[in-house]
Tab-separated table of C-alpha atoms in Angstrom:
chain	number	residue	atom	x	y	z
J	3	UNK	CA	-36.946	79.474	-6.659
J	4	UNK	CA	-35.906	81.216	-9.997
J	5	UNK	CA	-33.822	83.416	-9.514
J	6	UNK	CA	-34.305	87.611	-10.142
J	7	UNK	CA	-31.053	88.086	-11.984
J	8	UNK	CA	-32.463	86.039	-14.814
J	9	UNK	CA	-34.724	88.646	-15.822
J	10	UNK	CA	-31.358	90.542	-16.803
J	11	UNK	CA	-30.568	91.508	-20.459
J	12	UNK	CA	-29.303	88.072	-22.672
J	13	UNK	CA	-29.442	85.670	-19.887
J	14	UNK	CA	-30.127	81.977	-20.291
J	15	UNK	CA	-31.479	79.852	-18.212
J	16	UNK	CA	-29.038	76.983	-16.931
J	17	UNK	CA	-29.618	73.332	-17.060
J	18	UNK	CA	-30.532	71.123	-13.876
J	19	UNK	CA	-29.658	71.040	-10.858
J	20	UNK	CA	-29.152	75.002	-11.558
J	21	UNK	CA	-31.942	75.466	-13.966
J	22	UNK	CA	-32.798	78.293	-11.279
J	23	UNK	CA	-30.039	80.821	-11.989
J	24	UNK	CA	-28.316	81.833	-15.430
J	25	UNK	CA	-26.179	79.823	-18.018
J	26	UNK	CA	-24.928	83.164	-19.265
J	27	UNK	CA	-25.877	86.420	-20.051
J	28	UNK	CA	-25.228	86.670	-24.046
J	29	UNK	CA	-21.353	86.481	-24.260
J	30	UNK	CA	-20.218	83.269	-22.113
J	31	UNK	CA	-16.619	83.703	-23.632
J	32	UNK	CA	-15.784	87.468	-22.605
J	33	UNK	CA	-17.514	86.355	-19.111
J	34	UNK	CA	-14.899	83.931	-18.821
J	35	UNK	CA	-12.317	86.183	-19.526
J	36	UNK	CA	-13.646	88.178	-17.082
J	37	UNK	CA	-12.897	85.721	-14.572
J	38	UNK	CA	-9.258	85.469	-15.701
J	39	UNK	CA	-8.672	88.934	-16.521
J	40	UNK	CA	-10.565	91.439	-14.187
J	41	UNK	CA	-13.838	90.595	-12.101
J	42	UNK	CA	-17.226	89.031	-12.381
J	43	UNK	CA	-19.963	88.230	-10.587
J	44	UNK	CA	-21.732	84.652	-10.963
J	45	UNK	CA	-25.503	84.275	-9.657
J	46	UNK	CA	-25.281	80.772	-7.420
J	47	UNK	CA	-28.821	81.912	-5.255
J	48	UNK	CA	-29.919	78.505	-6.215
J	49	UNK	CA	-27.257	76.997	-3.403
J	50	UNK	CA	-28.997	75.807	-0.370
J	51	UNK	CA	-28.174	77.576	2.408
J	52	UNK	CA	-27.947	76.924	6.678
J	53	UNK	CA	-27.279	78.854	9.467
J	54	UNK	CA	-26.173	77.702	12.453
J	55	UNK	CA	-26.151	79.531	15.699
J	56	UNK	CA	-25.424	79.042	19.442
J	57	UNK	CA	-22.266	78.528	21.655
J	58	UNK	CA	-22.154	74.807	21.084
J	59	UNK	CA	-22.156	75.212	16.799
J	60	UNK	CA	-18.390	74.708	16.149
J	61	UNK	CA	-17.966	71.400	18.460
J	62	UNK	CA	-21.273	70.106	17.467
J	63	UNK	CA	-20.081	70.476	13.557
J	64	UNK	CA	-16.344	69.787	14.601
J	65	UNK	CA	-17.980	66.269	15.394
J	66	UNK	CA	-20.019	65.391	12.513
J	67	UNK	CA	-17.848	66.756	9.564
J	68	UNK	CA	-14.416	65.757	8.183
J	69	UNK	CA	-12.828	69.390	9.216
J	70	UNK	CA	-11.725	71.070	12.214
J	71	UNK	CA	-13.855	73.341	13.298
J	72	UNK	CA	-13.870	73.936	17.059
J	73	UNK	CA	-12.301	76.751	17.778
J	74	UNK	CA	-11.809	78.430	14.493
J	75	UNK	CA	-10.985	81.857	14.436
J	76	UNK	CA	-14.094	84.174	13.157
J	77	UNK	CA	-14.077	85.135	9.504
J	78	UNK	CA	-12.263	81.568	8.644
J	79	UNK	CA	-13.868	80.236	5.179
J	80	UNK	CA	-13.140	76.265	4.650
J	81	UNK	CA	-15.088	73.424	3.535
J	82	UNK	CA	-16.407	70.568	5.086
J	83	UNK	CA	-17.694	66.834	4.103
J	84	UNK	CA	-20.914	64.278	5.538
J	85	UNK	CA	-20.089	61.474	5.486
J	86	UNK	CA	-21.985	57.706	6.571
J	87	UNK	CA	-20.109	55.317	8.298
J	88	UNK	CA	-18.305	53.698	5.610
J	89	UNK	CA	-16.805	56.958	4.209
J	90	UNK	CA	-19.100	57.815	1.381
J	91	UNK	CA	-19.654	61.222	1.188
J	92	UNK	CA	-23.019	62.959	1.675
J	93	UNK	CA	-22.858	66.660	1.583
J	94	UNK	CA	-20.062	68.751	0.533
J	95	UNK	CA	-20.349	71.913	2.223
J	96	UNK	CA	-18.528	75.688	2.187
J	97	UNK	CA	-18.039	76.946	5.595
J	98	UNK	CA	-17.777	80.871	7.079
J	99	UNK	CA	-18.200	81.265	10.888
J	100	UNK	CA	-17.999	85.138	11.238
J	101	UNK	CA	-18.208	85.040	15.034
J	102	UNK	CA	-21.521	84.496	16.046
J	103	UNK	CA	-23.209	82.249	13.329
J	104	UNK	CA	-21.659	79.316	11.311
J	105	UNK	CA	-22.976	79.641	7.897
J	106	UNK	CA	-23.439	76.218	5.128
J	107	UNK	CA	-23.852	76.660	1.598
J	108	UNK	CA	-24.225	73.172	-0.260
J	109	UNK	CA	-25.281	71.501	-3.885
J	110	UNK	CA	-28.954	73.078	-4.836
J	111	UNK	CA	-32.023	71.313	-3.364
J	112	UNK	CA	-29.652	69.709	-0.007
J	113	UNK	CA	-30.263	72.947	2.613
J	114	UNK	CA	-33.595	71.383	4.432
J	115	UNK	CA	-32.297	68.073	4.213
J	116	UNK	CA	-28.557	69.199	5.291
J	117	UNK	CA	-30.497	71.648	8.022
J	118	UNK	CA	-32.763	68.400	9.596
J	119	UNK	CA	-30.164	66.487	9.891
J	120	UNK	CA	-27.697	69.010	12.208
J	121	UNK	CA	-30.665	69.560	13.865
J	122	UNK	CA	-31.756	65.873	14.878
J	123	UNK	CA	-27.989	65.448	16.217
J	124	UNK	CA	-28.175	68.196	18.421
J	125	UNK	CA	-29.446	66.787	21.763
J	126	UNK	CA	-28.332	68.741	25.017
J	127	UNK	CA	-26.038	71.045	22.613
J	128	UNK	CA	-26.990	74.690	22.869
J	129	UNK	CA	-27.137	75.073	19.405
J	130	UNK	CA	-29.991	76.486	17.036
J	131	UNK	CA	-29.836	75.146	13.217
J	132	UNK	CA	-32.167	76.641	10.126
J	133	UNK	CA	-32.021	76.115	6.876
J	134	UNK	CA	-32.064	79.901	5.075
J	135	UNK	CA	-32.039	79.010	1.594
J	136	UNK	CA	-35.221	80.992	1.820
J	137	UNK	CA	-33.748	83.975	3.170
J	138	UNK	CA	-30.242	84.027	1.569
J	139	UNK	CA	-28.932	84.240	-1.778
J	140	UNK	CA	-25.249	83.078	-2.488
J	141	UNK	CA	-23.578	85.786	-4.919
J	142	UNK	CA	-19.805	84.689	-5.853
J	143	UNK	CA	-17.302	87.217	-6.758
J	144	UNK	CA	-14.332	85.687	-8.864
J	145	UNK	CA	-11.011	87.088	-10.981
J	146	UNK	CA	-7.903	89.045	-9.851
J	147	UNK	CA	-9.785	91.946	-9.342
J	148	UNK	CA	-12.366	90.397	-7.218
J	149	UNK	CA	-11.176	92.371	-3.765
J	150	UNK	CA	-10.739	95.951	-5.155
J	151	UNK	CA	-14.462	95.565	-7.003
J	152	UNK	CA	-16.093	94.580	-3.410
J	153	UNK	CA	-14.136	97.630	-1.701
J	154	UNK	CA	-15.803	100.076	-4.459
J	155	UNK	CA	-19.116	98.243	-3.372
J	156	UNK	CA	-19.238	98.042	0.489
J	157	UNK	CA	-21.135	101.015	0.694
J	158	UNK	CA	-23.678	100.113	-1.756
J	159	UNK	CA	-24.090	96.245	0.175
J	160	UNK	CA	-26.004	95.354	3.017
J	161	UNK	CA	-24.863	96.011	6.311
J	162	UNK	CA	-23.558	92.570	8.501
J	163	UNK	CA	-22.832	90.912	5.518
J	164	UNK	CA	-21.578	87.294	5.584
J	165	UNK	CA	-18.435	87.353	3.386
J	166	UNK	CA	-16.579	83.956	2.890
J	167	UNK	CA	-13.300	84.559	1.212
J	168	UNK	CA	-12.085	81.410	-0.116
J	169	UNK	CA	-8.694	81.384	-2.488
J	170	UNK	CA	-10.264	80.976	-5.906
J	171	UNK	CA	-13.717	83.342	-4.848
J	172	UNK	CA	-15.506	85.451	-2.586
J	173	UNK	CA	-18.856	84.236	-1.485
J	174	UNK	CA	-21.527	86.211	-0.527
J	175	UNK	CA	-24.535	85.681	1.242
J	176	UNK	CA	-26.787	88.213	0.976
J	177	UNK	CA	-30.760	88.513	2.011
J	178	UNK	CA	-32.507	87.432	-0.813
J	179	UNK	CA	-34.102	90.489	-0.990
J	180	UNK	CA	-31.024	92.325	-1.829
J	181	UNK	CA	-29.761	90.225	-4.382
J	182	UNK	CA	-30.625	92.078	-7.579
J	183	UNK	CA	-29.309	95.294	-5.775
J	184	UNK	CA	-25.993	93.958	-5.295
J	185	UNK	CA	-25.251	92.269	-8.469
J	186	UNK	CA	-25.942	96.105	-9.766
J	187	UNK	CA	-23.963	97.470	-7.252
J	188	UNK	CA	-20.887	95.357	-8.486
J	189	UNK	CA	-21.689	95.805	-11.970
J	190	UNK	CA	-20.994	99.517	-11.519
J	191	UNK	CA	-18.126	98.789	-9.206
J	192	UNK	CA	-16.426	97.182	-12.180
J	193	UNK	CA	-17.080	93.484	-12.214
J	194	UNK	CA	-19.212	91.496	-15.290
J	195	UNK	CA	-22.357	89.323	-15.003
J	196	UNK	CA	-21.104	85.990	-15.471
J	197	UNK	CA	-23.367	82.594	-16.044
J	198	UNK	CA	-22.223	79.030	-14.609
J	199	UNK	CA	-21.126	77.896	-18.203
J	200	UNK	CA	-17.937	79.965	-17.316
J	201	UNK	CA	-17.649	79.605	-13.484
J	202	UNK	CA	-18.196	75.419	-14.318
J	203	UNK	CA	-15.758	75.765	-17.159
J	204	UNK	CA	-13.076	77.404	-14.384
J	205	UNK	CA	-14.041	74.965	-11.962
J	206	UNK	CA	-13.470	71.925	-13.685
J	207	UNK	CA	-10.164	73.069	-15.071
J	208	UNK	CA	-9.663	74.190	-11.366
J	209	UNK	CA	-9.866	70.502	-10.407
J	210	UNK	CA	-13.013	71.168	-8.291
J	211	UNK	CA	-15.458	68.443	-8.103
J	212	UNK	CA	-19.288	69.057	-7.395
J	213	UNK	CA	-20.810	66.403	-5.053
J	214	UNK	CA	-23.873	64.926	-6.973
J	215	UNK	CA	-22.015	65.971	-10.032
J	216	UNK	CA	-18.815	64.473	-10.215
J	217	UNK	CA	-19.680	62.033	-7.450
J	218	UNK	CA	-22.060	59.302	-6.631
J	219	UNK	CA	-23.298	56.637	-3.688
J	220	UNK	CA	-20.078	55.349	-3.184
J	221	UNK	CA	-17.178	58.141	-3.641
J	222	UNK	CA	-15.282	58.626	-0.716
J	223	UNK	CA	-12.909	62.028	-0.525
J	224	UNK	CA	-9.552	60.415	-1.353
J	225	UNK	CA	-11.091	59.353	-5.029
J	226	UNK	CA	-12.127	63.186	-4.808
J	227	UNK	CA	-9.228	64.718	-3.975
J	228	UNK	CA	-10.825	66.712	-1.110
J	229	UNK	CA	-7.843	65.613	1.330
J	230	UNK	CA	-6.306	68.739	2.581
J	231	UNK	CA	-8.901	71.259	1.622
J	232	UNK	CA	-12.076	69.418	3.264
J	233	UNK	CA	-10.828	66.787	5.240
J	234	UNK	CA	-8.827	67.507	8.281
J	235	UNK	CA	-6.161	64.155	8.620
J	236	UNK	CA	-5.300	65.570	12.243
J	237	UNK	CA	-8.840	66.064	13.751
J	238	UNK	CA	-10.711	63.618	16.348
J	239	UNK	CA	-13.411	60.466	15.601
J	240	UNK	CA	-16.240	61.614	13.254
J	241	UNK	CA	-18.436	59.263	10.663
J	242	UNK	CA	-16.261	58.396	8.159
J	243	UNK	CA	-12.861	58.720	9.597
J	244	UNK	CA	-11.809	54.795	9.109
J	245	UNK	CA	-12.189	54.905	5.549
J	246	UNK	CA	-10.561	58.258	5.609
J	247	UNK	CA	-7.390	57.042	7.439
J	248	UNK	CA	-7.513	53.231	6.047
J	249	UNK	CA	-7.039	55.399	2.528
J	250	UNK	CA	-4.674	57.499	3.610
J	251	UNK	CA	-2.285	54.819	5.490
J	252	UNK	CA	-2.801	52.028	2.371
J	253	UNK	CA	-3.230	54.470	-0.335
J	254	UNK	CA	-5.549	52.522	-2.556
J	255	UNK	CA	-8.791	53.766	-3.157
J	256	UNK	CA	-11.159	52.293	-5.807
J	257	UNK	CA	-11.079	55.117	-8.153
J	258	UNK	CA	-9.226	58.292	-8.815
J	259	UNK	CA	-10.843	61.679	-10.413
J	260	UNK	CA	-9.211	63.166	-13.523
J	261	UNK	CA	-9.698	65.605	-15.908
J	262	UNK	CA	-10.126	64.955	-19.826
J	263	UNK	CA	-9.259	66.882	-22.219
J	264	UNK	CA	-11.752	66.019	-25.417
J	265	UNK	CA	-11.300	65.780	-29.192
J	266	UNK	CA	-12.089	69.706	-30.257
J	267	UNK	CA	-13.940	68.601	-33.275
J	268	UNK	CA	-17.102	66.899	-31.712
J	269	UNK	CA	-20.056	69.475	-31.763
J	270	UNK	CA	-21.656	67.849	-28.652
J	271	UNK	CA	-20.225	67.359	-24.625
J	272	UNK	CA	-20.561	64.465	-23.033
J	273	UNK	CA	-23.707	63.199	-20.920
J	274	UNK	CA	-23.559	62.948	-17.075
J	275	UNK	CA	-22.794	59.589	-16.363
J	276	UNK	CA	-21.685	58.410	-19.951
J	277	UNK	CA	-19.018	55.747	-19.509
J	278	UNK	CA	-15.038	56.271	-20.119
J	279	UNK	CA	-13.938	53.624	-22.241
J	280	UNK	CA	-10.568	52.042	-22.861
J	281	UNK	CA	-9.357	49.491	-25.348
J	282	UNK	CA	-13.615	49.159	-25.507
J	283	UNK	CA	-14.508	48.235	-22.034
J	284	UNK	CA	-15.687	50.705	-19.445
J	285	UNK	CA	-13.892	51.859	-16.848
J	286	UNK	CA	-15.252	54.641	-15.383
J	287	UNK	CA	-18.070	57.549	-15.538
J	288	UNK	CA	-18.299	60.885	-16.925
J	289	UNK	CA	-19.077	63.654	-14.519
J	290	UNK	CA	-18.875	67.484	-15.220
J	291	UNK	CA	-18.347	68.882	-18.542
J	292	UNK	CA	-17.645	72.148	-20.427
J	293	UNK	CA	-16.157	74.847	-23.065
J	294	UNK	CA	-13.212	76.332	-21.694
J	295	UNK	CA	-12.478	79.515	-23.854
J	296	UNK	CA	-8.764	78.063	-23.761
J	297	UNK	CA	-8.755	74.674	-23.108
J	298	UNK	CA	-11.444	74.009	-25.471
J	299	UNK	CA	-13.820	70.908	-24.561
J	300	UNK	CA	-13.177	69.545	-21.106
J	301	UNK	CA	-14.824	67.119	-18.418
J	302	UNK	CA	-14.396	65.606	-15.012
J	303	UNK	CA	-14.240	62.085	-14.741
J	304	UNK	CA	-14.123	59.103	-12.032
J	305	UNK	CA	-11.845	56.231	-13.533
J	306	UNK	CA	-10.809	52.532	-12.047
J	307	UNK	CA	-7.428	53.521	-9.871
J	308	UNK	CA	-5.317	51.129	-12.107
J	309	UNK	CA	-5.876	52.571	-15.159
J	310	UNK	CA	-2.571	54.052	-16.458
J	311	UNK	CA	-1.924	57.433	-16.654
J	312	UNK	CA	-0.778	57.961	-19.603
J	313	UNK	CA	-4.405	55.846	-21.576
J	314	UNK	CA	-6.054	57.613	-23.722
J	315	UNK	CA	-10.084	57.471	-23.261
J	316	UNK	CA	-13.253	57.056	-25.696
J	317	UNK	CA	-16.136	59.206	-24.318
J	318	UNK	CA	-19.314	58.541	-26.357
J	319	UNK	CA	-17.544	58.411	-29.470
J	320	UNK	CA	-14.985	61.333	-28.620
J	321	UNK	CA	-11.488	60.986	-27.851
J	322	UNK	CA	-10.186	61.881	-24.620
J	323	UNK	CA	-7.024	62.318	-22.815
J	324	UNK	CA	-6.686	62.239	-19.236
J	325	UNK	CA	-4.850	64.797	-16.674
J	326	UNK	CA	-4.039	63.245	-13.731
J	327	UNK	CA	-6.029	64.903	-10.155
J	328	UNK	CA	-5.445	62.040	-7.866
J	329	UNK	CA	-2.392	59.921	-8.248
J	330	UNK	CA	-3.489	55.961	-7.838
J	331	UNK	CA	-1.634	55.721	-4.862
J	332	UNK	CA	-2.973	58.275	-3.356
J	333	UNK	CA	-2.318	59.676	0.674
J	334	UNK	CA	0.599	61.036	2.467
J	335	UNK	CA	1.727	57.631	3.945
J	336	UNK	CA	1.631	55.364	0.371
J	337	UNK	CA	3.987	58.679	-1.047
J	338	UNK	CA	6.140	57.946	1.802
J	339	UNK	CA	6.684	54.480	0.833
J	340	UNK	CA	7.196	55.358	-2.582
J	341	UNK	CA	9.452	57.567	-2.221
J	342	UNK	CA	11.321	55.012	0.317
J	343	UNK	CA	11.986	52.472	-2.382
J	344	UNK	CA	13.210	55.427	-5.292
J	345	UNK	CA	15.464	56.021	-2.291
J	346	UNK	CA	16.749	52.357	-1.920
């Protein structure tokens, strides 16, 4: 559903998969500023949305996801992974359970699918799972400034609101119908409209992957770099885990995710999907890209795990160098060994 906030003063509509909410609203470089500098808010109301409920929620999701979630203190926000058997990841999810309801946000377009599938693997579980992309609206508050803004605002925001405050931004999920009210309501507080060209551009210099995005049928989270933020190493059995600790103990996944910084003088950003070359064969895919207001042109990429580190890259005709996310030998136990024989 489009979203309200479009009908604001110099927005743009965003491309797919978020050709529901705004690319920017007239002056994407001072937003992103604002995201550095001060405060701003960024419309994400396309995100689907589920809401889980009942005693059972926490060990029913502890089970099926890659974190640890049983027993979580209320008001913790983390993420989460799906995963099939094999490892390859499904759904990337952010999590808030504020004490009585577990709460899901996830890639545009995955809520009812994400939302029928807790729900078929409930069985005697007293749990109760809908998907409330229809009824909530995921407004993100981002920059230094981010806290003081939403304490000028509380008063103007609904009552009972689910807050997820993550490190890098503050989530909220507000009724739908409340949406345009709030993102005034923080406006006046002191925080900027800001489009997804700047929150992408901060997220992919932020080394933060978008599943669907950045990933494809057969990533798995160590080629991701989601160990440690939303995959648990410690937790019990759930769909997934072999690959997950296989990974971790050999450190050798397929691929490894890094960022590339691209020639400044090409007009144009990469497709989705366009292939990284080196020495003129492929050897690896294109995933996010942006215009960084500092960093200039910039992308996330998935590359072969024994390409060097140091290779430089041609993206559709553009030159590229990489920054290294994930090192090729990734997981805890391969950096023991490593650092085992520098020892020797």
């Amino acid at each position: 559903m489009t979203s309200p906030l479009l009908s604001r003063p110099g927005a743009v509509a965003a491309e797919a998969p978020d050709s529901a909410v705004a690319a920017h609203y007239g002056e994407p470089a001072q937003e992103a500023r604002a995201l550095e500098r001060s405060a701003g808010w960024v419309d994400r109301s396309d995100r689907g949305v589920v809401r889980v409920t009942g005693p059972d929620r926490l060990s029913l999701l502890h089970s099926l996801t890659s974190q640890a979630l049983e027993g979580i203190p209320a008001g913790t926000a983390t993420e989460a992974l799906l995963m099939d058997a094999n490892g390859r990841v499904k759904q990337h999810m952010a999590v808030l359970d504020d004490g009585s309801a577990t709460w899901l946000h996830t890639e545009p377009g995955q809520g009812a699918e994400l939302a029928a599938f807790l729900d078929s693997m409930r069985f005697m579980l007293r749990v109760e799972v809908a998907d409330a992309t229809g009824e909530r609206a995921v407004l993100t508050l981002a920059g230094p400034d981010r806290d003081e803004v939403l304490g000028k605002a509380a008063g103007s925001l609904p009552e009972d609101l689910p807050v997820r405050r993550a490190e890098e931004e503050t989530d909220l999920l507000l009724p739908r119908e409340a949406l345009s009210a709030a993102a005034s309501a923080l406006t006046e507080a002191g925080a900027r409209p800001v489009g997804l060209w700047a929150h992408e551009a901060g997220r992919i210099a932020g080394h933060r992957p978008r599943q669907g995005l950045d990933t494809d049928e057969r990533s798995i989270p160590h080629e991701m770099g989601w160990i440690g933020t939303a995959v648990h190493l410690e937790k019990g059995c759930y769909p997934g885990q072999e690959t997950v600790a296989r990974v971790e103990n050999l450190g050798r996944p397929p691929r490894r995710l890094v960022m590339l910084h691209l020639d400044g003088t090409a007009e144009r950003l990469p497709e989705r999907g366009a292939a990284v070359e080196l020495d003129g064969r492929s050897v690896g895919r294109v995933g996010s890209s942006a215009r960084h207001h500092e960093l200039g042109p910039i992308a996330l990429a998935l590359v072969k795990r024994n390409v060097p580190v140091d290779a430089e890259f041609l993206v559709d005709g553009v030159a590229a160098a990489q920054e290294v996310i994930v090192p090729p030998d990734t997981g805890a136990a391969a950096q023991d060994r490593l650092r085992g024989l520098r020892g020797r």
